[in-house]
Coordinates of N, CA, C and O in Angstrom, one line a residue:
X248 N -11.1 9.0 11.9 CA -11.1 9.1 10.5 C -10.5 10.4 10.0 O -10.9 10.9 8.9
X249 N -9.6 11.1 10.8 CA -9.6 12.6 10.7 C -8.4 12.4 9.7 O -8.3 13.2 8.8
X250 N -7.4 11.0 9.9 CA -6.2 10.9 8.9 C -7.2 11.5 7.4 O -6.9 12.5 6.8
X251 N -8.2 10.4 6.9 CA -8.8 10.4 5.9 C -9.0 11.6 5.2 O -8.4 12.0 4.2
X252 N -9.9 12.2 6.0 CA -10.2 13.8 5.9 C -9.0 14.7 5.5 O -8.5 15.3 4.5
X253 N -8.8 14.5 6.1 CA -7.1 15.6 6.0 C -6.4 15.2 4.7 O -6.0 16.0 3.8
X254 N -6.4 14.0 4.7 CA -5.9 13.8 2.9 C -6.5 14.1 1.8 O -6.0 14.3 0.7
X255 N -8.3 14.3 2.3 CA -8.7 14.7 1.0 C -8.7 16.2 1.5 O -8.4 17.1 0.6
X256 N -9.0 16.5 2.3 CA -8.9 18.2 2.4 C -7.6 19.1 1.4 O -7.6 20.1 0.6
X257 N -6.4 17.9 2.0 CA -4.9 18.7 1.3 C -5.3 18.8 -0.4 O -5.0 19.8 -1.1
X258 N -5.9 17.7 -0.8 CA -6.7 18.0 -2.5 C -7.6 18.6 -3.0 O -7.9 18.6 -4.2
X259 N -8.4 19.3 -1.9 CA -9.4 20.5 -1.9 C -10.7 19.9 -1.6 O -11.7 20.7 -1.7
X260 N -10.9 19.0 -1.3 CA -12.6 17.9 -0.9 C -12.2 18.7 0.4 O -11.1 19.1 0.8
X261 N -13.9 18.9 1.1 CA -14.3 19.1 1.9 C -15.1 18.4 2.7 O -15.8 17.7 2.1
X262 N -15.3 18.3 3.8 CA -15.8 16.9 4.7 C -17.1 17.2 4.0 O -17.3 16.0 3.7
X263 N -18.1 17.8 3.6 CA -19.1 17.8 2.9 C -19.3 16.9 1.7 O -20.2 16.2 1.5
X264 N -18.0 17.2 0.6 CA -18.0 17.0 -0.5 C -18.2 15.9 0.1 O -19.4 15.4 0.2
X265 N -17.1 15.2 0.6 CA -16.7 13.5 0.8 C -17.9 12.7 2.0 O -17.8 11.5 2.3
X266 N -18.6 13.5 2.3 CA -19.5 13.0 3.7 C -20.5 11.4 3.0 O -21.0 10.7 3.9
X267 N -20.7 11.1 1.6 CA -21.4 10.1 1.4 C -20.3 9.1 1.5 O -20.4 7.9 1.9
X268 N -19.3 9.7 1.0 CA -18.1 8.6 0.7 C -17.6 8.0 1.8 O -17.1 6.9 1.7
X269 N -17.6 8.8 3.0 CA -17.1 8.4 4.3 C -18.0 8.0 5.3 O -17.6 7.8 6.4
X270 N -19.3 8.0 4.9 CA -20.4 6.9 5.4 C -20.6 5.0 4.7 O -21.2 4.0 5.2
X271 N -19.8 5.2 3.6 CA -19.5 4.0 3.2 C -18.2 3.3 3.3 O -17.6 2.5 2.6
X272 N -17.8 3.8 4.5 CA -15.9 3.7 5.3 C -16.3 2.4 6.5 O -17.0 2.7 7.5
X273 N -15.7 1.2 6.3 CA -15.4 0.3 7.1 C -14.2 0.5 7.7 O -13.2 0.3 7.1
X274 N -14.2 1.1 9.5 CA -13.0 0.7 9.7 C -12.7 -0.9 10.0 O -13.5 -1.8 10.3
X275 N -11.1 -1.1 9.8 CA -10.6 -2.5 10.0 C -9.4 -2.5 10.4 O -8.5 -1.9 9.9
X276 N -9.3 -3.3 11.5 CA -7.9 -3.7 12.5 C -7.7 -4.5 12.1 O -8.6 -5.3 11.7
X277 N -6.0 -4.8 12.0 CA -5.0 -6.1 12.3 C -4.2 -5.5 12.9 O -4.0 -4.3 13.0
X278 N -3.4 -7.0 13.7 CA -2.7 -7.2 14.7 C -1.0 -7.4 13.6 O -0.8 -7.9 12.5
X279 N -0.3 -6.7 14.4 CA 1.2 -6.8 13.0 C 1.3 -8.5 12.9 O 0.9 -9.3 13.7
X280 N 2.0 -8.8 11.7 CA 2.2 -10.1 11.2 C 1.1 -11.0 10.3 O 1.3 -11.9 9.5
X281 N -0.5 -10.2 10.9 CA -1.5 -11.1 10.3 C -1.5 -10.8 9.0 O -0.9 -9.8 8.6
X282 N -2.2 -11.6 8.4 CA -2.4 -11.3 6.8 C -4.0 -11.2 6.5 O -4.9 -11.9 6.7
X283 N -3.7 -9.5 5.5 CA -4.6 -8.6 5.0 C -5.4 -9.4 3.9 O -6.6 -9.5 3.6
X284 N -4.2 -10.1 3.2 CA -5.3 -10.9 1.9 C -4.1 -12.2 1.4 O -2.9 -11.9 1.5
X285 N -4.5 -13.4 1.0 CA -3.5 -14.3 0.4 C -4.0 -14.4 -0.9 O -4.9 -14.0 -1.5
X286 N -2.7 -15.2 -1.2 CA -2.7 -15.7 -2.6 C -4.0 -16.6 -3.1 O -4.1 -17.7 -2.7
X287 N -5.0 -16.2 -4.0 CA -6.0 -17.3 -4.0 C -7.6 -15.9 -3.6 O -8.8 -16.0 -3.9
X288 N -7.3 -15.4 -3.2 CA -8.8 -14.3 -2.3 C -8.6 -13.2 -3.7 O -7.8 -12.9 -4.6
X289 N -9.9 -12.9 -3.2 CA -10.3 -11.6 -4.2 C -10.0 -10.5 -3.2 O -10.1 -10.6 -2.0
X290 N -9.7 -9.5 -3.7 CA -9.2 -8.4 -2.9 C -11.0 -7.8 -3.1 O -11.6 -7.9 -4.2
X291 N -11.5 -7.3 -1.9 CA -12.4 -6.4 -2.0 C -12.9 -5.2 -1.5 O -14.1 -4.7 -1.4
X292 N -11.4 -4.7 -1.1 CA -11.5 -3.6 -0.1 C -10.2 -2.1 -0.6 O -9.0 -2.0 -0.2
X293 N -10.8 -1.3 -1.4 CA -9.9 -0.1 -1.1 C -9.5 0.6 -0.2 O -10.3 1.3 0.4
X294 N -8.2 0.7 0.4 CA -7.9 0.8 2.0 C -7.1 2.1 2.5 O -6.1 2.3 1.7
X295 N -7.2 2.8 3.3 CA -6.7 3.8 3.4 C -5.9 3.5 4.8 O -6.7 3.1 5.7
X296 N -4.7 3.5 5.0 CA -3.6 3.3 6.1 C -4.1 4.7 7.0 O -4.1 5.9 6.7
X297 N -4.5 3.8 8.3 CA -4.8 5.4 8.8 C -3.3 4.8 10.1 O -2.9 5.7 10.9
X298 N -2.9 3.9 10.2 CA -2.1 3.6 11.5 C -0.9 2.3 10.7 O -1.7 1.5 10.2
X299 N 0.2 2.0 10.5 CA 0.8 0.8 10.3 C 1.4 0.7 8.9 O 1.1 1.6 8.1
X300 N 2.1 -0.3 8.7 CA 2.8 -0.7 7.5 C 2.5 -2.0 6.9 O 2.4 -3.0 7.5
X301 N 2.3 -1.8 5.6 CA 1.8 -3.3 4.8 C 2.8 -4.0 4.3 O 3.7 -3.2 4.2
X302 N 3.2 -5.1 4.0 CA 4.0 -5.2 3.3 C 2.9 -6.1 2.0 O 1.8 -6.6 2.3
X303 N 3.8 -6.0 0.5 CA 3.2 -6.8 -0.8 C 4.1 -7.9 -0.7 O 5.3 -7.7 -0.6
X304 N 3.5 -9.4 -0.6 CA 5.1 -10.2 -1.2 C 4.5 -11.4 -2.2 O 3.4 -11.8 -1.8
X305 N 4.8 -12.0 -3.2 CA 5.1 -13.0 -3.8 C 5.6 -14.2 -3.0 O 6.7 -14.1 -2.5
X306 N 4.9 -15.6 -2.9 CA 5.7 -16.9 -3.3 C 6.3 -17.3 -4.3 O 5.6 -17.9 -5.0
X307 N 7.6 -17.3 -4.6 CA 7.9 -18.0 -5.4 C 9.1 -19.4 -5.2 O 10.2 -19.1 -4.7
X308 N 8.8 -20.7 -5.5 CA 9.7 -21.8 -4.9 C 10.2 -21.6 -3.5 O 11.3 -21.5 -3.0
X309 N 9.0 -21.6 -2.9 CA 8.7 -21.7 -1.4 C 9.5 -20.1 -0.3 O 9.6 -20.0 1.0
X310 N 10.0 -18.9 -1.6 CA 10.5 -17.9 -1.2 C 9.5 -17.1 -0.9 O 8.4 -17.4 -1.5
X311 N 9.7 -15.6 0.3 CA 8.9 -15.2 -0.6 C 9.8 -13.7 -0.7 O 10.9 -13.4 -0.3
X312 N 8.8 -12.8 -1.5 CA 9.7 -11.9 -2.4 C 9.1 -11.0 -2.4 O 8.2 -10.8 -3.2
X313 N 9.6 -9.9 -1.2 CA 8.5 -8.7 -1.1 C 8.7 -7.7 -2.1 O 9.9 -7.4 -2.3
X314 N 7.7 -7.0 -2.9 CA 7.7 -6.1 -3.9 C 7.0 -5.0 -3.6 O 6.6 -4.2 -4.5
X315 N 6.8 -4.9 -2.3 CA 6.1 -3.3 -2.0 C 5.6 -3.4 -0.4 O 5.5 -4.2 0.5
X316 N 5.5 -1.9 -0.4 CA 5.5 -1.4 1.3 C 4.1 -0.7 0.8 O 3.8 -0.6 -0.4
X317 N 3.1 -0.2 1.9 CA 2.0 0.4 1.7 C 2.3 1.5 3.6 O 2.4 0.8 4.6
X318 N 2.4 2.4 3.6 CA 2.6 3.1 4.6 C 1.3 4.1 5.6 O 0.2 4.0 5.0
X319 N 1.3 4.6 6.3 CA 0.5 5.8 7.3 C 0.5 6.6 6.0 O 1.5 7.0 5.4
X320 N -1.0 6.9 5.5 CA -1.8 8.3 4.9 C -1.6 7.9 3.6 O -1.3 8.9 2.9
X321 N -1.7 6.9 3.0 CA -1.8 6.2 1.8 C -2.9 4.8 1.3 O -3.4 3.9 1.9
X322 N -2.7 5.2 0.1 CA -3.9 4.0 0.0 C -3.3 2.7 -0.2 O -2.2 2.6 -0.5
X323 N -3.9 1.9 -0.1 CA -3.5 -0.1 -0.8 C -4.6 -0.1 -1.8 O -5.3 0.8 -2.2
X324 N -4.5 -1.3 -2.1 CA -5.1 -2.3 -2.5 C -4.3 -3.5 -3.5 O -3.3 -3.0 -4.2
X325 N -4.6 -4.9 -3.5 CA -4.2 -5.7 -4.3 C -5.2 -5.5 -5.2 O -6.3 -6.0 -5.1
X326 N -4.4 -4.1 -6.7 CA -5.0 -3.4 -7.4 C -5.5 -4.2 -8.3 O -6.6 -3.7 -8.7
X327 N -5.2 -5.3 -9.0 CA -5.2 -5.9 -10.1 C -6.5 -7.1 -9.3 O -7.5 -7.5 -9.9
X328 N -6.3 -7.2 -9.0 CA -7.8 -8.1 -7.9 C -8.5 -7.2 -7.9 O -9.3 -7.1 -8.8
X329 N -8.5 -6.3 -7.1 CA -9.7 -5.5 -7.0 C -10.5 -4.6 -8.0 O -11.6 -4.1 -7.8
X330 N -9.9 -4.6 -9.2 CA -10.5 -3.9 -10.4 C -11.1 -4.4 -11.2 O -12.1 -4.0 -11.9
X331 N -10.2 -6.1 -11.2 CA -10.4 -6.9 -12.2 C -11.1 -8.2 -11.7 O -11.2 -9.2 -12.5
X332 N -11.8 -8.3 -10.5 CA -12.3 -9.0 -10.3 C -12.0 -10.1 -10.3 O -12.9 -10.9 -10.7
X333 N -10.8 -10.5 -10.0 CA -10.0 -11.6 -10.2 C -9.4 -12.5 -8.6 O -9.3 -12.1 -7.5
X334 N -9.2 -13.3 -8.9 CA -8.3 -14.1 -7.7 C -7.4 -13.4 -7.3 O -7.2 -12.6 -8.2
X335 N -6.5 -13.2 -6.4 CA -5.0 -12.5 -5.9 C -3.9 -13.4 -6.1 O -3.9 -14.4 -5.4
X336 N -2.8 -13.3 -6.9 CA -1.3 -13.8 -6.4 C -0.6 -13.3 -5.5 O 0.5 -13.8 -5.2
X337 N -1.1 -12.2 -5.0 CA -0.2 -12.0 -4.2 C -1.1 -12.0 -2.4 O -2.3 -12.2 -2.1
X338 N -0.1 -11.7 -1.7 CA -0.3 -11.4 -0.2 C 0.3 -10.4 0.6 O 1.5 -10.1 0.5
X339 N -0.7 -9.8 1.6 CA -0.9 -8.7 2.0 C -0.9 -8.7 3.3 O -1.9 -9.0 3.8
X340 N 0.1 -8.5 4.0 CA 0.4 -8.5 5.2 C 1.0 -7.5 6.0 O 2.0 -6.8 5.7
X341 N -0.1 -7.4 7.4 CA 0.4 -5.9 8.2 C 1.6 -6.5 9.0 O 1.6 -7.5 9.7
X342 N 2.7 -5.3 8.7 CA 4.0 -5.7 9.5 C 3.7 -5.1 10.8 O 4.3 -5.5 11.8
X343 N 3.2 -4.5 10.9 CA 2.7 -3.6 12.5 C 1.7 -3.9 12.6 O 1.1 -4.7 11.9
X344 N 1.0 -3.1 13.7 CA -0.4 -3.5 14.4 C -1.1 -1.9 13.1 O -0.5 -0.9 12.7
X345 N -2.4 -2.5 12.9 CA -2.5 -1.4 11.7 C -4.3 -1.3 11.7 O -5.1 -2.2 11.9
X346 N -4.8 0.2 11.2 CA -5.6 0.4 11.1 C -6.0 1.1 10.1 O -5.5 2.2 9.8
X347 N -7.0 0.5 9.4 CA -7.5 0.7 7.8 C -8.9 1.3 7.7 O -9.9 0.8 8.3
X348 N -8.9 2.3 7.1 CA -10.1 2.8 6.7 C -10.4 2.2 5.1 O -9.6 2.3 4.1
X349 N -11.6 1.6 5.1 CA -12.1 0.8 3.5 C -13.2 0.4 3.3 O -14.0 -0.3 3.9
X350 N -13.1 1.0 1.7 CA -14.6 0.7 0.8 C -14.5 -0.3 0.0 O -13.7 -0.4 -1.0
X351 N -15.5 -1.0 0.4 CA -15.9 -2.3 -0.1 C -16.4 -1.8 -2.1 O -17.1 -0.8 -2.4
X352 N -15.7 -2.7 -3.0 CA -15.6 -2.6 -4.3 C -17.1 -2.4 -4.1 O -17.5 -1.2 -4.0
X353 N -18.3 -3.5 -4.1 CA -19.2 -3.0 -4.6 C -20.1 -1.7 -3.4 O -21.3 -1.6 -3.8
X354 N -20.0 -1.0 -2.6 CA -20.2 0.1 -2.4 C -19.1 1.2 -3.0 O -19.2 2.4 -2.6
X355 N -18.5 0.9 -3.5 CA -17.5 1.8 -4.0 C -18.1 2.2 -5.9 O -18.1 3.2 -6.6
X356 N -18.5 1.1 -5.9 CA -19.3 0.8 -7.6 C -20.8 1.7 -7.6 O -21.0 2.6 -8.4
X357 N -21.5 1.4 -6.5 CA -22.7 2.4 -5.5 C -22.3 4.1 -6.1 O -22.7 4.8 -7.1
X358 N -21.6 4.3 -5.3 CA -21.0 5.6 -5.2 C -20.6 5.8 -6.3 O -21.4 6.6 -6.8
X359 N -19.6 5.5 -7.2 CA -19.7 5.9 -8.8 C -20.9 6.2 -9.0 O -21.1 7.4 -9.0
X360 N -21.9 5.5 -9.2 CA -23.1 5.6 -10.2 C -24.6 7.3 -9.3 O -25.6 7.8 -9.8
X361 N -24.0 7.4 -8.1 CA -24.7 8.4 -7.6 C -24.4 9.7 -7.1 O -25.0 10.7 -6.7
X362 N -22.7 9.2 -7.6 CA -21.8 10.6 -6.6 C -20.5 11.3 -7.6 O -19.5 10.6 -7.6
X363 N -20.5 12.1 -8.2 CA -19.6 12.9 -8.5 C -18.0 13.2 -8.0 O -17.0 13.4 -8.7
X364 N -18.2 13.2 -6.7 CA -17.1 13.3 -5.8 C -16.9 12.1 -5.5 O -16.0 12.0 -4.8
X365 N -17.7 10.7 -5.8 CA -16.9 9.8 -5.7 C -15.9 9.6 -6.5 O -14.8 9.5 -6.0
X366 N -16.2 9.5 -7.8 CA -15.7 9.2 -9.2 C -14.3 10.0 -8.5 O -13.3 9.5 -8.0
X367 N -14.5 11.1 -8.5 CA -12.9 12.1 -8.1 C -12.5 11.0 -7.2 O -11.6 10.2 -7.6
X368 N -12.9 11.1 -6.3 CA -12.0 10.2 -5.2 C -11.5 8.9 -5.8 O -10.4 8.3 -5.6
X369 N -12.3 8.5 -6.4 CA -11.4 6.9 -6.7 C -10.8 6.8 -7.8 O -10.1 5.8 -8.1
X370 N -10.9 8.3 -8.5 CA -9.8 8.5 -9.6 C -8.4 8.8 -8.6 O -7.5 8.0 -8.7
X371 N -8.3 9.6 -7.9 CA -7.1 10.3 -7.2 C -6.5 8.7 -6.5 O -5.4 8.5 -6.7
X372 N -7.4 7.8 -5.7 CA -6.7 6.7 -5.3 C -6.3 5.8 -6.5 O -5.4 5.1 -6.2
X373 N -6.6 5.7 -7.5 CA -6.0 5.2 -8.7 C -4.7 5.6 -9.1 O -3.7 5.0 -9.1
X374 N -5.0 6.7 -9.4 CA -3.7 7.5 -9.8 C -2.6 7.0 -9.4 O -1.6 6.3 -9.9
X375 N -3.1 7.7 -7.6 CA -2.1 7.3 -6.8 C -1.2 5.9 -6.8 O 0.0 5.8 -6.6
X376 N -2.2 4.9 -7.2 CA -1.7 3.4 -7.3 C -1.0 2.9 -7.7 O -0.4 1.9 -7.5
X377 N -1.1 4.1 -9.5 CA -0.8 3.6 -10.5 C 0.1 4.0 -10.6 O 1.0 3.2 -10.8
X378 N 0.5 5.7 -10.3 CA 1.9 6.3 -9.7 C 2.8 5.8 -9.2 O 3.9 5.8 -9.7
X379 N 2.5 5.2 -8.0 CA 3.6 4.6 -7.3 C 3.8 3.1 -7.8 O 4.7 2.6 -7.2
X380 N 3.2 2.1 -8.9 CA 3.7 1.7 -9.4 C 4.7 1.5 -10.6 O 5.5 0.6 -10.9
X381 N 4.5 2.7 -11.1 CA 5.5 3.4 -12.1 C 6.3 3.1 -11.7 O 6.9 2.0 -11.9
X382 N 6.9 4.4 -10.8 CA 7.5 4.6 -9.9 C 8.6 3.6 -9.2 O 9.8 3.9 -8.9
X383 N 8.2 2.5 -9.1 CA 8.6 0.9 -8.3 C 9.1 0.4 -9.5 O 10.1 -0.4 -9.4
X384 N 8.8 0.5 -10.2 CA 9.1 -0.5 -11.9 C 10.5 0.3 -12.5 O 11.7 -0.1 -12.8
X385 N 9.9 1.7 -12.6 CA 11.3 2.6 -12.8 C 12.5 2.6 -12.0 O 13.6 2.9 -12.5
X386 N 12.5 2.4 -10.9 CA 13.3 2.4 -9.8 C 14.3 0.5 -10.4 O 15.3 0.1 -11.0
X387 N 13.4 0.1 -9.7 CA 13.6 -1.3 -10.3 C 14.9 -1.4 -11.6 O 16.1 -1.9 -11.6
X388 N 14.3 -0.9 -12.5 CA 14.7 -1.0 -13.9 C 16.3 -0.1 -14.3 O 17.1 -0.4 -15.1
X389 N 16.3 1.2 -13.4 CA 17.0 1.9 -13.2 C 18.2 2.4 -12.4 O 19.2 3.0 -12.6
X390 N 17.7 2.0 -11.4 CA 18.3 2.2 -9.8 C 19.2 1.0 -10.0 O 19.1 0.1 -10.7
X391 N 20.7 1.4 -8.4 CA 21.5 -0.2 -7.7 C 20.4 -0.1 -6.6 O 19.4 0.7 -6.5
X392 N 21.0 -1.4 -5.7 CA 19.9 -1.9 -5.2 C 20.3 -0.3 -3.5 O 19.5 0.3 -2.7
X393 N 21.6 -0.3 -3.7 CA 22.1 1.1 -2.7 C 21.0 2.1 -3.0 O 20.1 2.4 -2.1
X394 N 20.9 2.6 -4.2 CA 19.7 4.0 -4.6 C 18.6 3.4 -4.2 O 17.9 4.2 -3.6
X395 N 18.1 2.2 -4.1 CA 16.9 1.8 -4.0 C 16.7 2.2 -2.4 O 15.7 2.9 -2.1
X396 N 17.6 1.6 -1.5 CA 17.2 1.7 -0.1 C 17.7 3.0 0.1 O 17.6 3.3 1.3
X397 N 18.4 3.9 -0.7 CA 18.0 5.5 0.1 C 17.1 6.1 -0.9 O 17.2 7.3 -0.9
X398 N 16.4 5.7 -1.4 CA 15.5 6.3 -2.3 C 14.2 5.4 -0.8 O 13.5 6.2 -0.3
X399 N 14.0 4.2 -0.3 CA 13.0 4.4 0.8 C 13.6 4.8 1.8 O 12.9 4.9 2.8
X400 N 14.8 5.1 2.0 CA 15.1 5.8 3.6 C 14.5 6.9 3.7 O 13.7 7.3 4.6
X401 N 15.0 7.7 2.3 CA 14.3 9.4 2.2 C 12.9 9.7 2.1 O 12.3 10.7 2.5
X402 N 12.3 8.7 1.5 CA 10.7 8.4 1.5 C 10.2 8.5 2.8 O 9.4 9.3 3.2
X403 N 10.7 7.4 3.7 CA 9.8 7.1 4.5 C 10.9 7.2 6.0 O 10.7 6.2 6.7
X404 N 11.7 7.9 6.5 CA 12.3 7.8 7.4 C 12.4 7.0 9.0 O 13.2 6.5 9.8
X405 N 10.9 7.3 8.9 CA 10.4 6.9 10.5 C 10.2 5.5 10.2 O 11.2 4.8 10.6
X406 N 9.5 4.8 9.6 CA 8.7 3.8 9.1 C 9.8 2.4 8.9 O 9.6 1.2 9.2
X407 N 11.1 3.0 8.2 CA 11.9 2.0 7.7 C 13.0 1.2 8.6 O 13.6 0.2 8.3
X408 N 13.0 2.0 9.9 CA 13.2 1.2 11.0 C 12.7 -0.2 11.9 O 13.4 -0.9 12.6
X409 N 11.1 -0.2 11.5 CA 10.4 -0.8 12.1 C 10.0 -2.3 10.9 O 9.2 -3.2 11.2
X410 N 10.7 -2.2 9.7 CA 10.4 -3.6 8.7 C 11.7 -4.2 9.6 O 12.2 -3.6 10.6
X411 N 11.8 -5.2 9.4 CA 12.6 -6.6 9.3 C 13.8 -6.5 7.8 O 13.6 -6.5 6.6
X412 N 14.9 -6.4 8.5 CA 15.7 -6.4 7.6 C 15.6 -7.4 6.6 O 16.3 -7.0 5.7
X413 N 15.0 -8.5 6.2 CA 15.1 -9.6 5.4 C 14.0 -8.9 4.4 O 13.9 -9.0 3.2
X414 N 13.4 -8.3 5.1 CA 12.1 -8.1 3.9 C 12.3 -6.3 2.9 O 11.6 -5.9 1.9
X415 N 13.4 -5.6 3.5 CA 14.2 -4.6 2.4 C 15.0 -5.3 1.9 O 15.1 -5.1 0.7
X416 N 15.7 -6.1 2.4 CA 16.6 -6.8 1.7 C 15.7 -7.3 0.1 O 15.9 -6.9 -1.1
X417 N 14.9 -8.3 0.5 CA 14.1 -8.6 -0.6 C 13.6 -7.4 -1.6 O 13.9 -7.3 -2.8
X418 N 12.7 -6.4 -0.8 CA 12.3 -5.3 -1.6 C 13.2 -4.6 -2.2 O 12.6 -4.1 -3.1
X419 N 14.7 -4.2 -2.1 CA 15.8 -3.9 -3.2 C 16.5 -4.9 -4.0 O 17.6 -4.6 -4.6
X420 N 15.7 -6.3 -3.8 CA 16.6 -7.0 -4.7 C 18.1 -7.9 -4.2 O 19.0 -8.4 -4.8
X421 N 17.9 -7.7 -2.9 CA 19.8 -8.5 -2.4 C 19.2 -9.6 -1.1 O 18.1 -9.8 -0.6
X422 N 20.4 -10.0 -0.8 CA 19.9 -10.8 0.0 C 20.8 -9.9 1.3 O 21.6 -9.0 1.2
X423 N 20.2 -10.4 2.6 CA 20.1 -9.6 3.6 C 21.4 -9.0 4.0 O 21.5 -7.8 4.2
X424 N 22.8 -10.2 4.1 CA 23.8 -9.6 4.1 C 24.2 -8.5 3.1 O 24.7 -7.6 3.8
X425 N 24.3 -8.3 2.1 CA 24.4 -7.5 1.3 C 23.5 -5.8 1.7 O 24.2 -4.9 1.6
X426 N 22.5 -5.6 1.9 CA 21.4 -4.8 2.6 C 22.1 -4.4 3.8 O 21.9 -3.2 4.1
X427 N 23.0 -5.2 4.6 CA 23.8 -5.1 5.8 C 25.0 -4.3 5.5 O 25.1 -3.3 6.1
X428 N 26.0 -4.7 4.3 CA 26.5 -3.9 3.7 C 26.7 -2.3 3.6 O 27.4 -1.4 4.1
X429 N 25.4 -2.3 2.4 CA 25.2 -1.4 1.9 C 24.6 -0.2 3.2 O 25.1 1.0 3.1
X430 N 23.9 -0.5 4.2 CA 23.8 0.0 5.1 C 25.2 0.8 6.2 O 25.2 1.8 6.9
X431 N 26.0 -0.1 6.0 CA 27.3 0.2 6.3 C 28.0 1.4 5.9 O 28.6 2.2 6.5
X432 N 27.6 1.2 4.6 CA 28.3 2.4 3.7 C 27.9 3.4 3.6 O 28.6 4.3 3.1
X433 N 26.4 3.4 3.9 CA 25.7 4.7 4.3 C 25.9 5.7 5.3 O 26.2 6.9 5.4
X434 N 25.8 4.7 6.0 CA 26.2 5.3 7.8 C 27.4 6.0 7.7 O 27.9 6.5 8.6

């Protein structure tokens, strides 16, 4: 759990501050390929990547259509399920073998109502969520699909070797040959 710590340490929590919060820490393994959550499940787990890569994808007409990566020392969650108490459309799948540190919504609900430094903490993983969805939307809206994949080369260097070309391809928007391309031109 030392990933965990260290993340909140770099924002100034101290293993004290956070010590109730990380007694209500489930760790959880998957094996790469398996799936974290499908379309249809309630998300009920705030997750902290202590090992592996997630991928987010959409079905759509039997496609599917990845719209996000979740990386090592970052949080997940299928945000809009988990806040909203809702069913999921989407699916959550570890592309690697992966290990998650996570609090269950209603011990996470617990901790609001008794902890101070919770509230902080699940403000900062919000933020975070909400950030990097901006972020994904603006990119999207703004970027070619070329800025897109060196805008995650530069993000994530180590990590972007290890997806499956079909599934950046999807996540910038082209189809694989094209991704093949553009890779070309980089080099």
């Amino acid at each position: 759990m030392n990933s965990l710590i260290l993340y909140f340490a770099k924002l100034g929590f101290s293993e004290k501050d956070i010590a109730e919060f990380l007694s209500c820490i489930k760790t959880r393994q998957f094996s790469a390929n398996e799936f974290i959550l499908t379309n249809g499940q309630l998300e009920n787990y705030l997750s902290f990547i202590d090992t592996g890569i997630v991928r987010y994808f959409v079905l759509t007409n039997d496609k599917e259509i990845t719209f996000d990566f979740a990386f090592k020392n970052s949080f997940y969650c299928a945000y809009d399920s988990f806040y909203n108490r809702t069913q999921t459309q989407v699916y959550i799948q570890a592309l690697t073998d992966c290990q998650l540190y996570s609090v269950s919504y209603d011990q996470l609900q617990k901790l609001y109502d008794k902890c101070e430094t919770a509230k902080k903490l699940g403000r900062i993983a919000t933020e975070y969520l909400l950030d990097k969805k901006v972020k994904r939307e603006l990119n999207l809206l703004t970027k070619t699909p070329k800025e897109r994949y060196q805008s995650l080369l530069e993000e994530q260097p180590k990590y972007i070797q290890q997806i499956p070309l079909k599934y950046l391809a999807s996540y910038i928007g082209v189809v694989p040959e094209t991704l093949s391309r553009i890779r070309k031109r980089i080099s």
